CSV table of C-alpha atoms (C1' of nucleotides) in Angstrom, one decimal:
chain,number,residue,atom,x,y,z
A,1069,MET,CA,-5.1,27.7,-9.1
A,1070,ASN,CA,-5.3,26.6,-12.3
A,1071,LEU,CA,-3.0,23.5,-12.9
A,1072,PRO,CA,-0.9,23.8,-15.9
A,1073,ALA,CA,-2.2,20.2,-18.5
A,1074,THR,CA,2.1,18.9,-17.3
A,1075,ALA,CA,1.0,19.6,-13.2
A,1076,LYS,CA,-1.6,18.2,-13.4
A,1077,LYS,CA,-1.4,14.8,-14.7
A,1078,PHE,CA,2.0,14.7,-12.1
A,1079,ILE,CA,-0.2,15.1,-9.1
A,1080,VAL,CA,-3.0,12.8,-10.8
A,1081,HIS,CA,0.0,9.9,-11.5
A,1082,TRP,CA,1.1,10.6,-7.4
A,1083,GLY,CA,-2.0,10.2,-6.7
A,1084,GLU,CA,-1.8,6.6,-8.6
A,1085,MET,CA,0.8,5.8,-7.0
A,1086,GLY,CA,0.1,6.8,-3.5
A,1087,ALA,CA,-2.8,3.9,-3.3
A,1088,ARG,CA,-0.8,1.3,-4.4
A,1089,TRP,CA,1.9,1.7,-1.7
A,1090,GLY,CA,-1.6,2.2,0.9
A,1091,ILE,CA,-1.5,6.1,1.2
A,1092,ASN,CA,-4.5,7.5,0.6
A,1093,ARG,CA,-5.2,9.1,-3.3
A,1094,SER,CA,-6.7,12.5,-1.7
A,1095,VAL,CA,-3.1,12.4,0.4
A,1096,ALA,CA,-1.2,12.1,-1.6
A,1097,GLN,CA,-2.0,14.5,-4.0
A,1098,ILE,CA,-1.9,17.0,-2.0
A,1099,HIS,CA,1.9,16.3,-1.2
A,1100,ALA,CA,2.2,16.4,-4.9
A,1101,LEU,CA,1.0,19.8,-4.6
A,1102,LEU,CA,2.5,21.8,-2.2
A,1103,TYR,CA,5.8,19.7,-4.0
A,1104,LEU,CA,5.7,21.2,-7.0
A,1105,SER,CA,4.2,25.1,-5.6
A,1106,PRO,CA,7.1,27.3,-5.5
A,1107,GLN,CA,5.8,28.7,-2.0
A,1108,PRO,CA,3.2,27.4,0.7
A,1109,LEU,CA,-0.2,27.5,0.2
A,1110,PRO,CA,-2.5,28.0,2.4
A,1111,ALA,CA,-5.5,25.0,3.0
A,1112,ASP,CA,-8.7,26.4,0.6
A,1113,GLU,CA,-6.4,26.5,-1.9
A,1114,ILE,CA,-5.1,23.4,-2.0
A,1115,ALA,CA,-9.0,22.2,-1.9
A,1116,GLU,CA,-10.4,24.4,-5.0
A,1117,THR,CA,-7.1,23.7,-7.5
A,1118,LEU,CA,-7.5,19.9,-6.2
A,1119,ALA,CA,-11.1,20.1,-5.7
A,1120,ILE,CA,-12.0,18.2,-2.7
A,1121,ALA,CA,-14.2,19.3,-0.5
A,1122,ARG,CA,-11.4,22.1,2.5
A,1123,SER,CA,-12.5,19.5,5.5
A,1124,ASN,CA,-10.5,16.8,3.3
A,1125,VAL,CA,-7.4,19.0,3.0
A,1126,SER,CA,-8.1,19.8,6.8
A,1127,VAL,CA,-7.5,15.9,7.6
A,1128,GLY,CA,-5.0,15.0,4.6
A,1129,LEU,CA,-2.9,17.9,5.9
A,1130,LYS,CA,-2.4,16.6,9.5
A,1131,GLU,CA,-1.9,12.6,8.2
A,1132,LEU,CA,1.3,14.8,5.7
A,1133,GLN,CA,2.4,17.0,9.2
A,1134,GLY,CA,2.1,13.0,11.6
A,1135,TRP,CA,4.6,12.0,8.6
A,1136,GLY,CA,6.3,15.0,8.7
A,1137,LEU,CA,6.2,15.7,5.7
A,1138,VAL,CA,4.2,18.7,5.1
A,1139,ARG,CA,5.1,21.8,8.1
A,1140,ALA,CA,2.8,24.9,7.7
A,1141,THR,CA,4.0,28.7,8.1
A,1142,GLN,CA,2.3,31.3,8.8
A,1143,THR,CA,2.5,35.4,6.7
A,1144,LEU,CA,1.7,38.7,8.0
A,1145,GLY,CA,-1.0,40.2,7.3
A,1146,ASP,CA,-2.7,36.6,6.8
A,1147,ARG,CA,-4.7,34.6,9.3
A,1148,ARG,CA,-4.9,30.7,7.6
A,1149,ASP,CA,-2.1,28.8,8.2
A,1150,HIS,CA,-0.1,28.9,4.1
A,1151,PHE,CA,1.7,24.6,3.9
A,1152,GLU,CA,4.6,23.3,2.0
A,1153,THR,CA,6.7,20.5,1.8
A,1154,SER,CA,10.6,19.8,1.0
A,1155,ALA,CA,11.6,20.6,-2.4
A,1156,ASP,CA,14.5,18.7,-2.5
A,1157,VAL,CA,13.4,14.5,-3.1
A,1158,TRP,CA,16.1,12.8,-0.9
A,1159,ASP,CA,14.3,15.1,1.9
A,1160,LEU,CA,11.5,13.4,1.5
A,1161,PHE,CA,12.4,10.3,1.3
A,1162,ARG,CA,14.4,10.6,3.8
A,1163,VAL,CA,11.1,11.5,5.9
A,1164,ILE,CA,9.5,8.7,4.5
A,1165,ILE,CA,12.1,5.2,4.9
A,1166,ARG,CA,12.2,7.3,8.7
A,1167,GLU,CA,8.5,7.6,9.9
A,1168,ARG,CA,7.7,3.6,7.4
A,1169,LYS,CA,10.9,1.5,9.8
A,1170,ARG,CA,8.9,3.4,13.2
A,1171,ARG,CA,5.7,3.3,11.8
A,1172,GLU,CA,5.9,-0.9,10.4
A,1173,LEU,CA,9.0,-2.2,10.5
A,1174,ASP,CA,10.4,-1.6,14.4
A,1175,PRO,CA,6.7,-3.6,15.3
A,1176,THR,CA,7.5,-6.3,12.5
A,1177,LEU,CA,11.1,-6.6,15.3
A,1178,THR,CA,8.8,-7.0,18.1
A,1179,VAL,CA,5.9,-9.8,16.5
A,1180,LEU,CA,8.8,-11.6,14.8
A,1181,ARG,CA,11.6,-11.3,17.8
A,1182,GLU,CA,8.0,-13.2,20.4
A,1183,CYS,CA,8.0,-15.8,16.8
A,1184,VAL,CA,11.2,-17.0,16.7
A,1185,ALA,CA,11.5,-17.3,20.4
A,1186,GLU,CA,8.3,-19.1,20.8
A,1187,ALA,CA,9.3,-21.4,17.9
A,1188,LYS,CA,12.6,-21.9,19.5
A,1189,ALA,CA,10.7,-23.1,22.6
A,1190,SER,CA,8.1,-25.8,20.8
A,1191,GLU,CA,8.5,-27.4,17.8
A,1192,SER,CA,5.8,-27.9,15.7
A,1193,LYS,CA,4.4,-31.5,13.8
A,1194,GLN,CA,3.3,-29.9,11.0
A,1195,LEU,CA,5.6,-27.2,10.6
A,1196,PRO,CA,8.3,-28.2,11.5
A,1197,HIS,CA,10.8,-26.3,9.5
A,1198,LEU,CA,9.0,-22.8,11.6
A,1199,ASP,CA,12.3,-21.6,13.3
A,1200,GLU,CA,14.1,-21.6,11.1
A,1201,ARG,CA,11.6,-20.3,8.4
A,1202,LEU,CA,10.8,-16.9,11.4
A,1203,GLU,CA,14.2,-16.7,11.5
A,1204,ALA,CA,15.5,-16.1,7.9
A,1205,MET,CA,13.1,-13.9,8.1
A,1206,LEU,CA,14.0,-11.7,11.1
A,1207,GLU,CA,17.6,-11.8,9.9
A,1208,PHE,CA,15.8,-9.4,6.3
A,1209,MET,CA,14.2,-7.4,8.4
A,1210,GLU,CA,16.7,-6.5,10.7
A,1211,LEU,CA,19.0,-6.0,7.9
A,1212,ALA,CA,16.5,-3.6,6.6
A,1213,ASP,CA,16.2,-1.9,9.7
A,1214,ALA,CA,19.9,-1.1,10.2
A,1215,TRP,CA,19.4,0.0,6.4
A,1216,GLY,CA,16.6,2.4,7.1
A,1217,GLU,CA,18.5,2.9,10.1
A,1218,ARG,CA,21.9,4.4,8.2
A,1219,ALA,CA,20.1,5.9,5.6
A,1220,THR,CA,17.7,8.9,8.1
A,1221,ARG,CA,20.9,9.5,9.6
A,1222,LEU,CA,22.9,10.5,6.6
A,1223,ALA,CA,22.4,13.8,5.2
A,1224,PRO,CA,20.7,14.1,2.0
A,1225,LYS,CA,23.2,15.2,0.0
A,1226,ASN,CA,24.8,12.4,1.4
A,1227,LEU,CA,21.9,9.5,0.6
A,1228,ARG,CA,22.3,10.9,-3.4
A,1229,ARG,CA,25.9,10.7,-3.6
A,1230,LEU,CA,25.4,7.0,-2.4
A,1231,ALA,CA,22.7,6.4,-4.9
A,1232,LYS,CA,25.0,7.5,-7.0
A,1233,LEU,CA,28.3,4.9,-6.3
A,1234,GLY,CA,25.4,2.2,-6.6
A,1235,ASP,CA,27.7,-0.1,-9.9
A,1236,SER,CA,30.5,0.1,-7.5
A,1237,ILE,CA,28.3,-0.8,-4.8
A,1238,PHE,CA,27.3,-3.5,-6.8
A,1239,LYS,CA,30.2,-4.4,-7.6
A,1240,LEU,CA,31.7,-5.5,-4.8
A,1241,ALA,CA,28.5,-8.5,-4.5
A,1242,GLU,CA,29.2,-10.1,-6.9
B,262,MET,CA,-4.9,-27.9,9.0
B,263,ASN,CA,-4.2,-26.6,12.3
B,264,LEU,CA,-2.1,-24.5,12.7
B,265,PRO,CA,0.7,-22.9,15.8
B,266,ALA,CA,-0.1,-20.5,17.4
B,267,THR,CA,3.0,-19.0,16.8
B,268,ALA,CA,2.2,-19.2,13.2
B,269,LYS,CA,-1.0,-17.7,13.6
B,270,LYS,CA,0.5,-14.9,15.0
B,271,PHE,CA,3.3,-14.7,11.4
B,272,ILE,CA,-0.1,-14.9,9.4
B,273,VAL,CA,-2.3,-12.2,10.4
B,274,HIS,CA,1.2,-9.9,10.9
B,275,TRP,CA,1.9,-10.5,7.4
B,276,GLY,CA,-1.7,-10.1,6.7
B,277,GLU,CA,-1.5,-7.4,8.3
B,278,MET,CA,1.6,-5.8,6.5
B,279,GLY,CA,0.2,-6.7,3.2
B,280,ALA,CA,-2.5,-4.4,3.9
B,281,ARG,CA,0.2,-1.4,4.8
B,282,TRP,CA,1.8,-2.0,1.3
B,283,GLY,CA,-1.2,-2.0,-0.9
B,284,ILE,CA,-1.4,-6.5,-0.9
B,285,ASN,CA,-4.5,-7.8,0.0
B,286,ARG,CA,-4.7,-9.3,3.5
B,287,SER,CA,-6.2,-12.5,2.6
B,288,VAL,CA,-3.3,-12.9,0.2
B,289,ALA,CA,-0.5,-11.7,2.1
B,290,GLN,CA,-2.2,-14.2,4.4
B,291,ILE,CA,-2.2,-16.9,2.0
B,292,HIS,CA,1.5,-16.1,0.9
B,293,ALA,CA,2.7,-16.2,4.4
B,294,LEU,CA,0.8,-19.9,5.2
B,295,LEU,CA,2.7,-21.4,2.2
B,296,TYR,CA,6.5,-19.3,3.4
B,297,LEU,CA,6.1,-21.9,6.6
B,298,SER,CA,5.1,-24.6,5.2
B,299,PRO,CA,7.6,-26.9,4.8
B,300,GLN,CA,5.4,-28.9,1.5
B,301,PRO,CA,2.5,-27.0,-1.4
B,302,LEU,CA,-0.7,-27.1,0.2
B,303,PRO,CA,-3.2,-27.8,-1.8
B,304,ALA,CA,-6.1,-24.7,-1.9
B,305,ASP,CA,-8.3,-26.3,-0.2
B,306,GLU,CA,-6.4,-26.6,2.8
B,307,ILE,CA,-5.8,-22.5,2.3
B,308,ALA,CA,-9.0,-22.2,2.0
B,309,GLU,CA,-10.1,-24.3,5.1
B,310,THR,CA,-6.9,-23.7,7.7
B,311,LEU,CA,-7.3,-20.0,6.5
B,312,ALA,CA,-10.6,-19.9,7.0
B,313,ILE,CA,-11.3,-17.7,4.1
B,314,ALA,CA,-14.2,-19.1,0.5
B,315,ARG,CA,-12.0,-21.7,-1.6
B,316,SER,CA,-12.9,-19.0,-4.6
B,317,ASN,CA,-11.5,-16.5,-2.5
B,318,VAL,CA,-8.3,-18.9,-2.0
B,319,SER,CA,-8.9,-19.4,-5.9
B,320,VAL,CA,-8.0,-15.7,-7.0
B,321,GLY,CA,-5.4,-14.9,-4.2
B,322,LEU,CA,-3.4,-16.9,-5.4
B,323,LYS,CA,-4.0,-16.6,-9.0
B,324,GLU,CA,-2.0,-13.6,-8.1
B,325,LEU,CA,0.6,-14.2,-6.4
B,326,GLN,CA,0.9,-16.7,-8.8
B,327,GLY,CA,1.5,-13.7,-11.6
B,328,TRP,CA,3.5,-11.8,-8.7
B,329,GLY,CA,6.1,-15.1,-9.9
B,330,LEU,CA,5.5,-15.3,-6.7
B,331,VAL,CA,4.1,-18.9,-6.4
B,332,ARG,CA,3.8,-22.1,-8.4
B,333,ALA,CA,1.5,-24.4,-8.4
B,334,THR,CA,2.6,-29.0,-8.4
B,335,GLN,CA,1.9,-32.1,-9.3
B,336,THR,CA,2.0,-35.4,-7.1
B,337,LEU,CA,1.6,-38.0,-7.4
B,338,GLY,CA,-2.1,-40.2,-6.1
B,339,ASP,CA,-3.2,-36.8,-6.1
B,340,ARG,CA,-5.0,-34.4,-9.2
B,341,ARG,CA,-5.3,-31.1,-6.7
B,342,ASP,CA,-2.6,-28.8,-7.3
B,343,HIS,CA,-0.5,-28.3,-4.9
B,344,PHE,CA,1.5,-24.6,-4.2
B,345,GLU,CA,4.4,-23.3,-2.2
B,346,THR,CA,6.8,-20.0,-2.3
B,347,SER,CA,10.3,-19.8,-2.3
B,348,ALA,CA,11.7,-20.6,1.9
B,349,ASP,CA,14.8,-18.1,0.2
B,350,VAL,CA,13.5,-14.2,1.6
B,351,TRP,CA,16.1,-12.9,-0.7
B,352,ASP,CA,14.5,-14.5,-3.3
B,353,LEU,CA,11.3,-13.9,-1.8
B,354,PHE,CA,12.7,-10.3,-2.2
B,355,ARG,CA,13.5,-9.6,-5.7
B,356,VAL,CA,11.0,-11.0,-7.2
B,357,ILE,CA,8.9,-8.2,-5.1
B,358,ILE,CA,11.2,-5.9,-6.6
B,359,ARG,CA,10.9,-6.8,-9.9
B,360,GLU,CA,7.8,-6.6,-9.8
B,361,ARG,CA,6.8,-3.6,-8.1
B,362,LYS,CA,9.9,-2.1,-10.3
B,363,ARG,CA,7.9,-3.4,-13.7
B,364,ARG,CA,4.3,-1.6,-12.3
B,365,GLU,CA,4.9,0.8,-10.8
B,366,LEU,CA,8.0,2.4,-11.4
B,367,ASP,CA,8.5,1.6,-14.8
B,368,PRO,CA,5.5,3.5,-15.7
B,369,THR,CA,6.3,6.4,-13.5
B,370,LEU,CA,9.3,6.8,-15.5
B,371,THR,CA,7.4,7.1,-18.2
B,372,VAL,CA,4.9,9.3,-17.1
B,373,LEU,CA,8.0,11.0,-15.5
B,374,ARG,CA,10.1,11.7,-18.7
B,375,GLU,CA,7.0,12.6,-20.5
B,376,CYS,CA,6.0,15.7,-17.7
B,377,VAL,CA,9.6,16.5,-17.8
B,378,ALA,CA,9.9,17.2,-21.4
B,379,GLU,CA,6.3,19.4,-21.6
B,380,ALA,CA,7.4,21.4,-18.5
B,381,LYS,CA,10.8,22.1,-20.5
B,382,ALA,CA,8.6,22.8,-23.6
B,383,SER,CA,6.4,25.6,-22.2
B,384,GLU,CA,6.8,27.7,-18.7
B,385,SER,CA,4.0,28.3,-17.0
B,386,LYS,CA,3.9,31.6,-14.8
B,387,GLN,CA,2.0,29.9,-11.4
B,388,LEU,CA,5.1,27.3,-11.4
B,389,PRO,CA,8.0,28.1,-12.0
B,390,HIS,CA,10.2,25.5,-11.0
B,391,LEU,CA,8.9,22.7,-12.0
B,392,ASP,CA,10.9,22.3,-14.5
B,393,GLU,CA,13.3,21.8,-12.1
B,394,ARG,CA,11.6,19.3,-9.3
B,395,LEU,CA,10.3,17.2,-12.0
B,396,GLU,CA,13.6,16.4,-13.2
B,397,ALA,CA,15.1,15.4,-8.9
B,398,MET,CA,11.9,13.1,-9.3
B,399,LEU,CA,13.1,12.6,-12.1
B,400,GLU,CA,16.7,12.0,-10.9
B,401,PHE,CA,16.2,10.2,-7.9
B,402,MET,CA,13.4,7.6,-9.7
B,403,GLU,CA,15.6,6.5,-12.2
B,404,LEU,CA,17.9,6.1,-9.2
B,405,ALA,CA,16.0,3.9,-7.9
B,406,ASP,CA,15.3,2.0,-11.4
B,407,ALA,CA,19.2,1.9,-11.7
B,408,TRP,CA,19.1,-0.5,-7.8
B,409,GLY,CA,16.2,-2.3,-8.5
B,410,GLU,CA,17.5,-3.5,-11.9
B,411,ARG,CA,21.0,-4.0,-10.2
B,412,ALA,CA,19.4,-6.0,-7.0
B,413,THR,CA,17.3,-7.5,-9.1
B,414,ARG,CA,20.0,-9.7,-10.9
B,415,LEU,CA,22.1,-11.0,-8.4
B,416,ALA,CA,21.5,-13.5,-6.7
B,417,PRO,CA,20.0,-14.0,-3.4
B,418,LYS,CA,22.7,-15.6,-1.9
B,419,ASN,CA,24.6,-12.4,-2.9
B,420,LEU,CA,21.9,-9.8,-2.2
B,421,ARG,CA,22.2,-11.5,1.5
B,422,ARG,CA,26.4,-10.3,1.5
B,423,LEU,CA,25.6,-7.1,0.3
B,424,ALA,CA,22.9,-5.9,2.5
B,425,LYS,CA,25.0,-7.4,5.6
B,426,LEU,CA,27.7,-4.9,4.4
B,427,GLY,CA,25.2,-2.7,5.0
B,428,ASP,CA,28.2,-0.2,7.4
B,429,SER,CA,31.2,0.0,5.4
B,430,ILE,CA,28.4,0.5,1.5
B,431,PHE,CA,27.5,3.9,4.6
B,432,LYS,CA,30.6,4.7,4.9
B,433,LEU,CA,31.8,5.5,1.4
B,434,ALA,CA,28.9,8.4,2.1
B,435,GLU,CA,29.9,10.1,5.2
C,630,DT,C1',-16.8,40.9,25.0
C,631,DC,C1',-18.5,40.4,20.4
C,632,DA,C1',-18.4,39.2,15.2
C,633,DT,C1',-16.2,37.0,12.3
C,634,DA,C1',-13.1,34.1,9.9
C,635,DA,C1',-10.7,29.6,10.2
C,636,DT,C1',-10.2,24.8,11.0
C,637,DT,C1',-11.5,20.9,12.6
C,638,DT,C1',-14.6,17.3,13.8
C,639,DC,C1',-18.5,14.7,13.3
C,640,DT,C1',-22.4,12.1,10.5
C,641,DG,C1',-23.9,10.1,7.1
C,642,DT,C1',-23.5,9.0,2.0
C,643,DA,C1',-21.2,6.8,-2.1
C,644,DA,C1',-17.8,4.4,-3.8
C,645,DT,C1',-15.1,1.0,-3.8
C,646,DT,C1',-13.2,-3.1,-2.3
C,647,DT,C1',-13.3,-7.6,-0.2
C,648,DC,C1',-15.5,-12.1,0.4
C,649,DT,C1',-18.1,-15.3,-0.5
C,650,DG,C1',-21.6,-19.4,-2.2
C,651,DA,C1',-23.1,-20.6,-6.5
C,652,DA,C1',-22.9,-21.4,-11.2
C,653,DA,C1',-19.4,-22.9,-15.4
C,654,DT,C1',-16.1,-24.6,-17.0
C,655,DG,C1',-11.7,-27.7,-17.1
C,656,DT,C1',-10.0,-32.3,-16.2
C,657,DT,C1',-8.9,-37.1,-15.1
C,658,DG,C1',-9.9,-41.7,-14.9
C,659,DT,C1',-13.9,-45.2,-15.8
D,437,DA,C1',-19.4,-41.4,-23.2
D,438,DC,C1',-20.2,-40.0,-18.3
D,439,DA,C1',-19.0,-39.7,-13.4
D,440,DA,C1',-16.3,-37.6,-9.7
D,441,DC,C1',-13.7,-34.3,-8.1
D,442,DA,C1',-11.4,-30.1,-8.9
D,443,DT,C1',-10.9,-25.1,-10.1
D,444,DT,C1',-12.7,-21.2,-12.4
D,445,DT,C1',-15.4,-16.8,-13.0
D,446,DC,C1',-19.9,-14.6,-11.4
D,447,DA,C1',-23.3,-12.1,-9.4
D,448,DG,C1',-24.9,-9.8,-5.4
D,449,DA,C1',-23.7,-9.4,-0.1
D,450,DA,C1',-20.6,-7.6,3.2
D,451,DA,C1',-17.0,-4.5,5.2
D,452,DT,C1',-14.2,-0.9,4.3
D,453,DT,C1',-12.5,3.4,3.0
D,454,DA,C1',-13.2,8.5,1.3
D,455,DC,C1',-15.8,12.0,0.6
D,456,DA,C1',-18.6,16.4,1.2
D,457,DG,C1',-21.6,19.3,4.5
D,458,DA,C1',-22.9,20.9,8.4
D,459,DA,C1',-21.8,21.4,13.1
D,460,DA,C1',-18.5,22.5,16.6
D,461,DT,C1',-14.8,25.0,18.5
D,462,DT,C1',-10.9,27.7,17.9
D,463,DA,C1',-8.5,32.1,16.6
D,464,DT,C1',-8.6,36.8,15.7
D,465,DG,C1',-9.2,41.6,16.3
D,466,DA,C1',-12.2,45.5,17.0
DNA sequence: TCATAATTTCTGTAATTTCTGAAATGTTGT
DNA sequence: ACAACATTTCAGAAATTACAGAAATTATGA
């Protein structure tokens, strides 16, 4: 596909953003392209459009499917899989939160709980406040975890609605 | 400094987490060590404790100072700078949000606004919904930006208070 | 069953990032 | 001004990551 300049700009920027957040540049670009596409795309068209090797697209799509961000669809008269992502940014947000929570927050909570238990058991001379610091971090992560859990449960529409309530929510805490 | 096993575990895990979020592993480890330390540490002690080159510590500390996460302090009778970070996780959170907003969200908003303007000006045949998709993304980013801005303004204590209101906040959107 | 198409896995190369140790620069006290 | 200490810069080495193309595998239809 020959992309309009605007689409190219968005896809390139999306790739850069992904890279800053620990997502492979090509993977982020594939996702950006699918987000803009009105219909599911076959892997070879993605490869051609983004000018990356077909094999890379295969790996990238697997990765995105692993995140639950992309799914394969089939059409009559074409043996190739066609890939699509959700057109709803709030849905994408929800999925990303869910996965990062599962992959990063949950293991961190496990480690922190172990650390807190150990730190309480044995006081250290070099680091007298070790337990306090770890407990504070644990509390933070548990709250983040709870927010992630709730965001995951909420329907995309309600998530958007909640986001728009920003001002009144922050007034609760002033 | 000879670290207790628990501290090592935390620092190593923190380094891994950082790496997943686009922060250099050593930089994240330096920050973790400073977070656990009851007093500011000189660069050579950081290097020795984490077993990384002194020059590397220098670069890492500069990076952390650039984020506003670490500052140098001086003590009488010691020419060396001693480095410290905030012991308040909510303060750290606030600083990180502020910087990521400045470095990533704000430039993204700029690009997206340009993209939306271009997309409205010229309809594309291949991507008929380009403008809608870009506008939806822009709305999302603007809301994220507004939340970041408010979080940045709030005092750490109030941020914590707000985080603890999680349940009642999410009820607003059900 | 066989030929063809589609996809994935694998392997080596290229590019990037991270890190070290040496050299250069800056700072402090005598 | 000089010596001692402290820090930063820099160039190259080491490690990691990303990528392309070939080979292998899997699926489809005749």
